[in-house]
Amino acid sequence: MDAERSDEALMLAYAAGEAEAFEPLYARHRGPLFRFILRQVRVQATAEELFQDVWQKVVTARDRYRPEAKFSTWLYQIATNRLTDHWRAATHRPMASEDDMARLEREADPETPEHTLSVFEARRRLQRALEALPPDQREVVVLRLEQELSLEAIGEITGAGRETVKSRLRYAMDKLKSRLGGHRDGPEAQPATGSTR
Amino acid sequence: MSSDRHDPLDADERELARVLRALPAGEPPSALDARILAMARDAVVSTPAQKDEGQPRARRAPRVAWGLGVAASCVFAAGLVWRMGGFGTDSFDLVGTELREERAAPAAGAEPMVQPAAPLPPAPDEHISVEIGVPATPARTLAPPPPPPPPPEEGPVPQATVASAPAAPPPAPPAPPPAAAAPAMVATAPAAEARAEVERRREQATMRMAPEPAPDPTGWANGDAAGAESTTLDRISVFGSRVSDVEAAAVVAEDSRAGPQTWIQRIRARIERGDAEGARQSLEGFIERYPRKPLPQDLIDFGQAAGMDDLVRDNE
């Protein structure tokens, strides 16, 4: 029966005190949400911490949920806000040095362009390319590629306008394609913590 | 929003999405899942309990406030009534009204025939003589006597007692006055004779008491009045025992200050305790003060027995 209920119905039921309604809701979104967070922070432990924070926020703010908004939108808004806080806190921490990034680039060198890009190699490059994206671009491209969300939906989650989302997505896609194609993006390959919004 | 929430990926996006989904790091660990599910369940389960705990608290507060309000209102009302003299004034007014009625009743009638046998206010020197046991000294004799009680207040009480209690058991016989046994107060032979005569007449008067003796305002020599006086005399003896140690001269002077009714009673008390000389002196003073006042028969008899024939005859 829970499989037939929408996210919004399950969330309302849970907010009304039906504890069992939370489990199917969590099952539907746990994987995508975790991956979304992990793509951003790249560290498993940090992703788990943020992932738990997001769901805890869902639980504590359940009375404030209104069915006018899609549950997934509301959920990813919470996650985005939590990631923003994470990035703000991260600005006070030392970022990966250019030497580290250079080392990562050198590690990838032997495998390109002489070797045929295997799936594993493509994953590794994509991972590095994602890490090199600014957070707002990375956020948009992950939501687009993994959730297949529309620009409008991404704009609702991130709080940015449609054109801003479109621009960020275009920049992010270009960088990823160039990285996967063996091109170096130079300074843009450095991990960025600033926002391009 | 939901209709255009998902857009199909184009070719480039599909290629990247395929690679992206193939990346490791897919799912949260099961321990984290269990922790989050437990947290969500506990939050929902504990919320009704907290609400149940909170509701009585919310209801308790108005109850306490209501109780405090009632208590405060009671205190305020009591204080207001007290400030306005509502409590004691009514009851005091009632008592005062009763007293005024009691006082007004005899005042409306004639002068009471029998004076009350109520004890005088205790005089300080009387207390001293009782407690220390020292005979009164002349200095103490010169001390101002206690003010006599106002006759109108005491009058109706014994009269009502006599009139309404003819069948009541007679009052207890008076305790022998200590002064009667005192050597200084030994009665003389004529006094003893007079006392015997008084006793005899009192017995006769008691036997003649009517069932409903009406107070006779002028009946000094009335037999019924004599009976009433005899009843009162028993009570006066108690009073006499208190003042037995006061010297006769002082008592005479004191008697002269009292009203005629009280004076008569004190003369009788003096006769009762064997103070014949003092009674004679006091009777002489009474006759001098009230030459036209008719004397009760017992005092006439006492005066005749004490050799005051001429004086007593004029007041018969």
Coordinates of C-alpha atoms in Angstrom, one line a residue:
Chain A
M1 CA 0.0 0.0 0.0
D2 CA 2.9 2.4 0.8
A3 CA 4.3 1.7 -2.7
E4 CA 1.2 3.3 -4.1
R5 CA 1.3 6.3 -2.0
S6 CA 3.1 9.4 -3.2
D7 CA 6.0 10.9 -1.5
E8 CA 3.8 13.8 -0.4
A9 CA 1.2 11.5 1.1
L10 CA 3.8 9.5 2.9
M11 CA 5.3 12.6 4.3
L12 CA 2.0 14.0 5.5
A13 CA 1.1 10.7 7.1
Y14 CA 4.4 10.6 8.9
A15 CA 3.9 14.2 10.0
A16 CA 0.5 13.1 11.3
G17 CA 2.2 10.5 13.5
E18 CA 2.3 7.5 11.3
A19 CA 5.8 6.3 11.9
E20 CA 5.6 3.5 9.4
A21 CA 5.2 6.0 6.6
F22 CA 8.8 7.2 6.9
E23 CA 10.4 3.9 6.0
P24 CA 9.2 3.7 2.3
L25 CA 9.9 7.4 1.9
Y26 CA 13.4 6.9 3.1
A27 CA 13.9 3.9 1.0
R28 CA 12.9 5.8 -2.1
H29 CA 15.3 8.7 -1.6
R30 CA 18.2 7.3 0.4
G31 CA 20.3 6.3 -2.5
P32 CA 20.0 9.3 -4.7
L33 CA 20.3 11.7 -1.8
F34 CA 23.4 10.0 -0.5
R35 CA 25.0 10.0 -3.9
F36 CA 24.1 13.6 -4.4
I37 CA 25.8 14.5 -1.2
L38 CA 28.7 12.3 -1.7
R39 CA 29.3 13.8 -5.2
Q40 CA 29.5 17.1 -3.5
V41 CA 31.7 16.4 -0.6
R42 CA 33.6 13.5 -2.0
V43 CA 34.4 12.1 1.4
Q44 CA 32.4 9.2 2.6
A45 CA 32.4 10.1 6.3
T46 CA 31.4 13.7 5.6
A47 CA 28.7 12.5 3.2
E48 CA 27.3 10.2 5.9
E49 CA 27.3 13.0 8.4
L50 CA 25.5 15.4 6.1
F51 CA 23.1 12.7 4.9
Q52 CA 22.1 12.0 8.5
D53 CA 21.7 15.7 9.2
V54 CA 19.4 16.1 6.2
W55 CA 17.1 13.3 7.3
Q56 CA 17.1 14.6 10.9
K57 CA 16.0 17.9 9.5
V58 CA 13.2 16.2 7.6
V59 CA 12.1 14.6 10.8
T60 CA 12.2 17.7 13.0
A61 CA 10.6 19.9 10.4
R62 CA 7.9 17.4 9.4
D63 CA 5.2 19.6 10.8
R64 CA 6.2 22.4 8.5
Y65 CA 6.0 20.4 5.4
R66 CA 3.3 21.5 3.0
P67 CA 2.2 19.3 0.1
E68 CA 2.3 22.2 -2.3
A69 CA 6.0 21.4 -2.8
K70 CA 7.2 18.1 -4.1
F71 CA 8.8 16.1 -1.3
S72 CA 11.9 15.5 -3.4
T73 CA 12.3 19.3 -3.9
W74 CA 11.9 19.9 -0.2
L75 CA 14.3 17.1 0.6
Y76 CA 17.0 18.4 -1.8
Q77 CA 16.5 21.9 -0.6
I78 CA 17.3 20.8 2.8
A79 CA 20.4 18.9 1.5
T80 CA 21.5 21.9 -0.5
N81 CA 21.2 24.2 2.5
R82 CA 23.2 21.8 4.5
L83 CA 25.8 21.6 1.8
T84 CA 26.0 25.3 1.7
D85 CA 26.6 25.4 5.4
H86 CA 29.2 22.8 4.9
W87 CA 31.0 24.8 2.2
R88 CA 30.9 27.9 4.3
A89 CA 32.5 26.0 7.1
A90 CA 35.0 24.5 4.7
T91 CA 36.3 27.9 3.7
H92 CA 37.9 28.0 7.1
R93 CA 39.6 24.7 6.5
P94 CA 42.7 24.3 4.3
M95 CA 41.7 23.1 0.9
A96 CA 43.6 20.6 -1.2
S97 CA 46.7 22.2 -2.4
E98 CA 47.6 22.7 -6.0
D99 CA 50.3 20.1 -5.5
D100 CA 47.7 17.5 -4.5
M101 CA 45.7 18.3 -7.6
A102 CA 48.8 18.1 -9.7
R103 CA 49.5 14.8 -8.2
L104 CA 46.1 13.6 -9.1
E105 CA 46.6 14.8 -12.6
R106 CA 49.9 13.0 -12.9
E107 CA 48.3 9.8 -11.7
A108 CA 45.9 10.0 -14.5
D109 CA 48.5 10.8 -17.1
P110 CA 49.8 7.3 -17.7
E111 CA 46.3 6.1 -18.5
T112 CA 45.6 8.6 -21.2
P113 CA 45.7 8.9 -24.2
E114 CA 47.5 5.7 -25.0
H115 CA 45.1 3.4 -23.2
T116 CA 41.6 2.9 -24.3
L117 CA 39.3 4.5 -21.8
S118 CA 37.7 1.8 -19.9
V119 CA 34.6 2.3 -17.9
F120 CA 36.7 2.4 -14.8
E121 CA 38.9 5.1 -16.3
A122 CA 35.9 7.1 -17.3
R123 CA 34.5 6.9 -13.8
R124 CA 37.8 8.0 -12.3
R125 CA 38.1 10.9 -14.6
L126 CA 34.5 11.9 -14.1
Q127 CA 35.0 11.7 -10.4
R128 CA 38.0 14.0 -10.6
A129 CA 36.2 16.3 -13.0
L130 CA 33.3 16.6 -10.6
E131 CA 35.7 17.4 -7.8
A132 CA 37.2 20.1 -9.8
L133 CA 33.9 21.8 -10.4
P134 CA 32.7 24.7 -8.3
P135 CA 30.1 23.6 -5.8
D136 CA 27.2 25.4 -7.5
Q137 CA 28.1 23.9 -10.9
R138 CA 28.6 20.5 -9.4
E139 CA 25.3 20.7 -7.6
V140 CA 23.4 21.5 -10.7
V141 CA 25.1 18.9 -12.9
V142 CA 24.6 16.2 -10.3
L143 CA 20.9 17.0 -9.9
R144 CA 20.6 17.0 -13.7
L145 CA 22.5 13.9 -14.5
E146 CA 21.5 11.7 -11.5
Q147 CA 18.0 13.0 -10.8
E148 CA 17.2 14.0 -14.4
L149 CA 15.5 17.1 -12.9
S150 CA 14.4 19.9 -15.1
L151 CA 16.0 23.3 -14.9
E152 CA 13.0 24.6 -13.1
A153 CA 13.1 21.9 -10.5
I154 CA 16.8 22.4 -10.0
G155 CA 16.1 26.1 -9.7
E156 CA 13.5 25.4 -7.0
I157 CA 16.0 23.3 -5.1
T158 CA 19.0 25.6 -5.3
G159 CA 17.1 28.8 -5.2
A160 CA 18.5 30.0 -8.4
G161 CA 16.7 31.2 -11.5
R162 CA 16.2 29.0 -14.5
E163 CA 18.8 30.9 -16.6
T164 CA 21.3 30.7 -13.9
V165 CA 20.8 27.0 -13.6
K166 CA 21.1 26.6 -17.3
S167 CA 24.3 28.6 -17.4
R168 CA 25.8 26.6 -14.5
L169 CA 24.8 23.4 -16.2
R170 CA 26.4 24.4 -19.5
Y171 CA 29.7 25.4 -17.8
A172 CA 29.7 22.2 -15.8
M173 CA 29.0 20.0 -18.8
D174 CA 31.7 21.6 -20.9
K175 CA 34.3 21.0 -18.2
L176 CA 33.3 17.4 -17.7
K177 CA 33.4 16.6 -21.3
S178 CA 36.7 18.3 -21.7
R179 CA 38.1 16.3 -18.8
L180 CA 36.7 13.1 -20.0
G181 CA 38.0 13.9 -23.4
G182 CA 41.6 14.2 -22.1
H183 CA 41.7 18.0 -22.2
R184 CA 43.1 19.9 -19.3
D185 CA 41.1 22.8 -18.2
G186 CA 43.9 24.5 -16.5
P187 CA 43.0 26.7 -13.6
E188 CA 39.4 25.7 -13.8
A189 CA 40.4 22.2 -12.8
Q190 CA 41.2 23.4 -9.4
P191 CA 38.6 22.7 -6.8
A192 CA 36.5 25.7 -6.2
T193 CA 34.5 26.5 -3.1
G194 CA 33.1 29.8 -4.3
S195 CA 29.7 30.2 -5.8
T196 CA 29.1 31.3 -9.4
R197 CA 25.5 32.2 -8.7
Chain B
M1 CA 5.8 21.7 -11.5
S2 CA 5.6 18.0 -11.3
S3 CA 4.8 17.7 -15.0
D4 CA 8.0 19.4 -16.1
R5 CA 10.0 18.3 -13.1
H6 CA 12.0 15.8 -15.1
D7 CA 13.4 16.5 -18.5
P8 CA 14.9 13.7 -20.6
L9 CA 18.6 13.9 -20.9
D10 CA 20.2 14.7 -24.2
A11 CA 22.9 12.6 -25.7
D12 CA 25.8 14.2 -24.0
E13 CA 24.0 14.2 -20.7
R14 CA 23.1 10.6 -21.1
E15 CA 26.7 9.6 -21.7
L16 CA 27.9 11.5 -18.6
A17 CA 25.0 10.2 -16.5
R18 CA 25.8 6.6 -17.4
V19 CA 29.4 7.1 -16.3
L20 CA 28.3 9.0 -13.2
R21 CA 25.9 6.3 -12.1
A22 CA 28.6 3.8 -12.5
L23 CA 30.7 5.5 -10.0
P24 CA 31.2 3.7 -6.7
A25 CA 29.8 5.3 -3.6
G26 CA 26.3 4.5 -4.2
E27 CA 24.5 4.0 -0.9
P28 CA 24.7 4.8 2.7
P29 CA 25.7 2.0 5.0
S30 CA 23.0 0.0 6.7
A31 CA 24.0 1.1 10.1
L32 CA 23.3 4.7 9.1
D33 CA 20.0 3.6 7.7
A34 CA 19.1 1.9 10.9
R35 CA 20.1 5.0 12.9
I36 CA 18.0 7.3 10.8
L37 CA 15.0 5.1 10.8
A38 CA 15.2 4.7 14.6
M39 CA 15.5 8.4 15.0
A40 CA 12.5 9.0 12.8
R41 CA 10.4 6.4 14.7
D42 CA 11.4 7.7 18.1
A43 CA 10.5 11.2 17.1
V44 CA 7.0 10.3 16.2
V45 CA 6.5 7.9 19.1
S46 CA 7.8 10.3 21.7
T47 CA 5.8 13.3 20.5
P48 CA 2.4 12.1 21.6
A49 CA 3.9 11.2 25.0
Q50 CA 5.3 14.7 25.3
K51 CA 2.0 16.1 24.2
D52 CA 0.3 14.0 26.9
E53 CA 2.7 15.3 29.4
G54 CA 2.3 18.8 28.2
Q55 CA -1.5 18.8 28.2
P56 CA -1.9 18.2 31.9
R57 CA 0.6 20.9 32.5
A58 CA -1.3 23.2 30.4
R59 CA -4.5 22.3 32.2
R60 CA -2.8 22.4 35.6
A61 CA -1.8 26.0 35.1
P62 CA -5.4 27.3 34.8
R63 CA -6.4 25.1 37.8
V64 CA -3.7 26.6 39.9
A65 CA -4.5 30.0 38.7
W66 CA -8.2 29.5 39.4
G67 CA -7.5 28.3 43.0
L68 CA -5.2 31.2 43.6
G69 CA -7.8 33.5 42.3
V70 CA -10.5 32.1 44.6
A71 CA -8.2 32.2 47.6
A72 CA -7.2 35.8 46.8
S73 CA -10.8 36.8 46.4
C74 CA -11.7 35.2 49.7
V75 CA -8.9 37.0 51.4
F76 CA -9.8 40.2 49.7
A77 CA -13.5 39.9 50.7
A78 CA -12.6 39.0 54.3
G79 CA -10.3 41.9 54.5
L80 CA -12.8 44.2 53.0
V81 CA -15.6 43.1 55.4
W82 CA -13.2 43.4 58.3
R83 CA -12.1 46.8 57.3
M84 CA -15.8 47.9 57.1
G85 CA -16.4 46.4 60.5
G86 CA -18.6 43.7 59.2
F87 CA -17.6 40.8 61.4
G88 CA -17.3 41.9 64.9
T89 CA -19.5 44.9 64.7
D90 CA -22.7 42.9 64.0
S91 CA -22.1 40.4 66.8
F92 CA -21.0 43.2 69.2
D93 CA -23.9 45.2 68.2
L94 CA -26.1 42.2 69.0
V95 CA -24.6 41.7 72.4
G96 CA -24.7 45.4 73.0
T97 CA -28.4 45.4 72.1
E98 CA -29.1 42.6 74.5
L99 CA -27.2 44.3 77.2
R100 CA -29.0 47.5 76.5
E101 CA -32.3 45.7 76.6
E102 CA -31.5 44.0 79.8
R103 CA -30.4 47.3 81.3
A104 CA -33.4 49.1 79.9
A105 CA -35.9 46.7 81.3
P106 CA -35.4 47.5 85.0
A107 CA -34.8 51.1 84.2
A108 CA -38.3 51.2 82.8
G109 CA -39.7 49.9 86.1
A110 CA -39.3 51.2 89.6
E111 CA -36.2 51.0 91.6
P112 CA -35.2 47.4 92.2
M113 CA -36.0 46.2 95.6
V114 CA -33.0 44.0 96.1
Q115 CA -29.5 45.0 95.2
P116 CA -27.4 42.5 93.4
A117 CA -25.1 40.3 95.2
A118 CA -22.5 40.5 92.5
P119 CA -19.0 40.8 93.8
L120 CA -17.3 44.0 93.7
P121 CA -14.4 44.5 91.4
P122 CA -11.4 43.1 93.2
A123 CA -9.5 45.7 94.9
P124 CA -5.8 45.5 94.9
D125 CA -5.4 45.5 98.6
E126 CA -7.9 42.7 98.9
H127 CA -5.8 40.6 96.7
I128 CA -2.8 41.4 98.8
S129 CA -4.5 40.4 102.0
V130 CA -5.6 37.1 100.6
E131 CA -2.3 36.2 98.9
I132 CA 0.0 37.4 101.6
G133 CA -2.2 36.8 104.6
V134 CA -1.2 40.0 106.3
P135 CA -3.9 41.9 108.2
A136 CA -4.9 45.1 106.7
T137 CA -2.9 48.0 107.9
P138 CA -4.3 51.5 108.5
A139 CA -2.4 52.7 105.5
R140 CA -4.1 50.3 103.4
T141 CA -7.4 51.2 105.0
L142 CA -6.8 54.7 103.8
A143 CA -6.4 53.4 100.3
P144 CA -9.2 54.4 98.0
P145 CA -11.8 51.7 97.9
P146 CA -12.8 50.2 94.7
P147 CA -15.5 52.0 92.9
P148 CA -18.9 50.5 93.6
P149 CA -20.6 48.9 90.7
P150 CA -23.4 50.9 89.1
P151 CA -26.6 49.7 90.5
P152 CA -28.7 49.8 87.3
E153 CA -26.5 47.3 85.7
E154 CA -26.5 44.8 88.5
G155 CA -30.1 45.3 89.6
P156 CA -32.1 43.1 87.3
V157 CA -29.9 40.1 87.5
P158 CA -30.6 38.9 91.0
Q159 CA -34.1 40.0 90.7
A160 CA -34.7 37.9 87.7
T161 CA -33.0 35.0 89.5
V162 CA -35.3 35.3 92.5
A163 CA -38.4 35.8 90.5
S164 CA -37.9 33.0 88.0
A165 CA -36.4 30.4 90.2
P166 CA -38.6 29.8 93.2
A167 CA -38.4 26.1 92.8
A168 CA -34.8 26.1 92.0
P169 CA -32.5 24.5 94.6
P170 CA -31.4 26.9 97.1
P171 CA -28.0 28.2 96.6
A172 CA -25.2 26.5 98.3
P173 CA -24.8 27.7 101.9
P174 CA -22.1 30.2 102.1
A175 CA -18.7 29.1 103.1
P176 CA -17.9 30.2 106.6
P177 CA -16.3 33.5 106.2
P178 CA -12.7 33.4 107.3
A179 CA -13.2 36.7 109.1
A180 CA -15.8 35.0 111.4
A181 CA -13.1 32.8 112.8
A182 CA -10.6 35.6 113.0
P183 CA -9.9 36.7 116.6
A184 CA -10.0 40.3 115.6
M185 CA -13.5 39.9 114.3
V186 CA -15.0 38.1 117.2
A187 CA -18.6 39.2 117.5
T188 CA -19.9 40.6 120.7
A189 CA -22.9 39.1 122.6
P190 CA -25.4 41.5 121.4
A191 CA -24.2 41.0 117.9
A192 CA -24.7 37.2 118.3
E193 CA -28.1 37.7 119.5
A194 CA -28.9 40.0 116.6
R195 CA -27.5 37.6 114.2
A196 CA -29.6 34.8 115.6
E197 CA -32.6 37.0 115.2
V198 CA -31.8 37.8 111.6
E199 CA -31.4 34.1 110.9
R200 CA -34.7 33.3 112.4
R201 CA -36.5 36.0 110.4
R202 CA -34.8 35.0 107.3
E203 CA -36.1 31.5 107.7
Q204 CA -39.5 32.8 108.3
A205 CA -39.3 35.0 105.2
T206 CA -38.1 32.1 103.1
M207 CA -41.1 30.0 104.2
R208 CA -43.4 32.8 103.2
M209 CA -42.0 33.2 99.7
A210 CA -44.7 33.1 97.2
P211 CA -44.4 30.9 94.1
E212 CA -44.1 33.9 91.9
P213 CA -42.9 36.7 94.0
A214 CA -43.6 40.0 92.2
P215 CA -41.0 42.6 92.8
D216 CA -42.3 45.2 95.1
P217 CA -40.6 48.5 94.4
T218 CA -41.5 49.9 97.8
G219 CA -41.6 46.8 99.8
W220 CA -38.7 47.2 102.1
A221 CA -40.6 45.5 104.8
N222 CA -42.4 43.1 102.5
G223 CA -42.1 39.5 103.5
D224 CA -41.6 38.4 99.9
A225 CA -38.9 41.0 99.5
A226 CA -37.4 39.7 102.7
G227 CA -37.4 36.3 101.1
A228 CA -35.7 37.6 98.1
E229 CA -33.3 39.4 100.3
S230 CA -32.6 36.1 102.1
T231 CA -31.9 34.5 98.9
T232 CA -29.6 37.3 97.9
L233 CA -28.0 37.2 101.3
D234 CA -26.6 33.8 100.7
R235 CA -24.8 35.2 97.7
I236 CA -23.7 38.3 99.4
S237 CA -22.0 36.2 102.0
V238 CA -19.5 35.2 99.3
F239 CA -18.9 38.8 98.6
G240 CA -18.6 39.5 102.3
S241 CA -15.9 37.0 102.7
R242 CA -13.8 39.0 100.4
V243 CA -14.0 42.2 102.3
S244 CA -14.1 40.6 105.8
D245 CA -10.6 41.8 106.5
V246 CA -11.4 45.4 105.8
E247 CA -11.8 47.4 108.9
A248 CA -15.2 48.5 109.9
A249 CA -14.6 52.2 109.7
A250 CA -13.3 51.9 106.2
V251 CA -16.2 49.7 105.3
V252 CA -18.7 52.1 106.8
A253 CA -17.1 54.9 104.8
E254 CA -17.2 52.7 101.8
D255 CA -20.8 51.7 102.4
S256 CA -21.8 55.3 102.6
R257 CA -20.5 55.8 99.1
A258 CA -22.6 53.1 97.7
G259 CA -26.2 53.5 96.8
P260 CA -28.9 52.7 99.4
Q261 CA -29.6 49.3 98.0
T262 CA -25.9 48.2 98.1
W263 CA -25.5 49.8 101.4
I264 CA -28.3 47.7 102.9
Q265 CA -26.7 44.6 101.5
R266 CA -23.4 45.5 103.0
I267 CA -25.0 46.0 106.4
R268 CA -26.6 42.6 106.1
A269 CA -23.3 41.1 105.0
R270 CA -21.6 42.6 108.0
I271 CA -24.3 41.1 110.2
E272 CA -23.8 37.8 108.5
R273 CA -20.2 37.6 109.3
G274 CA -20.6 38.8 112.9
D275 CA -19.4 42.3 112.4
A276 CA -22.2 43.6 114.6
E277 CA -20.3 46.8 115.5
G278 CA -19.5 47.6 111.9
A279 CA -23.1 46.8 110.9
R280 CA -24.4 49.0 113.6
Q281 CA -22.2 51.9 112.6
S282 CA -23.1 51.4 109.0
L283 CA -26.8 51.2 109.8
E284 CA -26.4 54.4 111.8
G285 CA -24.8 56.1 108.9
F286 CA -27.5 54.8 106.6
I287 CA -30.2 56.2 108.8
E288 CA -28.4 59.5 109.0
R289 CA -28.0 59.6 105.3
Y290 CA -31.5 58.4 104.4
P291 CA -33.7 59.3 107.4
R292 CA -36.9 58.8 105.5
K293 CA -35.9 55.6 103.8
P294 CA -37.9 52.6 105.1
L295 CA -35.7 49.9 106.5
P296 CA -36.1 46.3 105.9
Q297 CA -37.6 44.4 108.8
D298 CA -34.4 42.4 109.4
L299 CA -32.4 45.6 109.8
I300 CA -35.1 47.1 112.0
D301 CA -34.9 44.0 114.2
F302 CA -31.1 44.2 114.1
G303 CA -31.2 47.9 115.1
Q304 CA -33.5 47.3 117.9
A305 CA -31.4 44.5 119.1
A306 CA -28.3 46.7 118.9
G307 CA -29.9 49.5 120.9
M308 CA -30.8 51.7 118.1
D309 CA -34.5 51.8 118.9
D310 CA -34.9 55.5 118.5
L311 CA -33.2 55.7 115.2
V312 CA -34.7 52.6 113.7
R313 CA -38.2 53.5 114.8
D314 CA -38.1 56.6 112.7
N315 CA -37.3 54.6 109.6
E316 CA -39.8 51.9 110.1

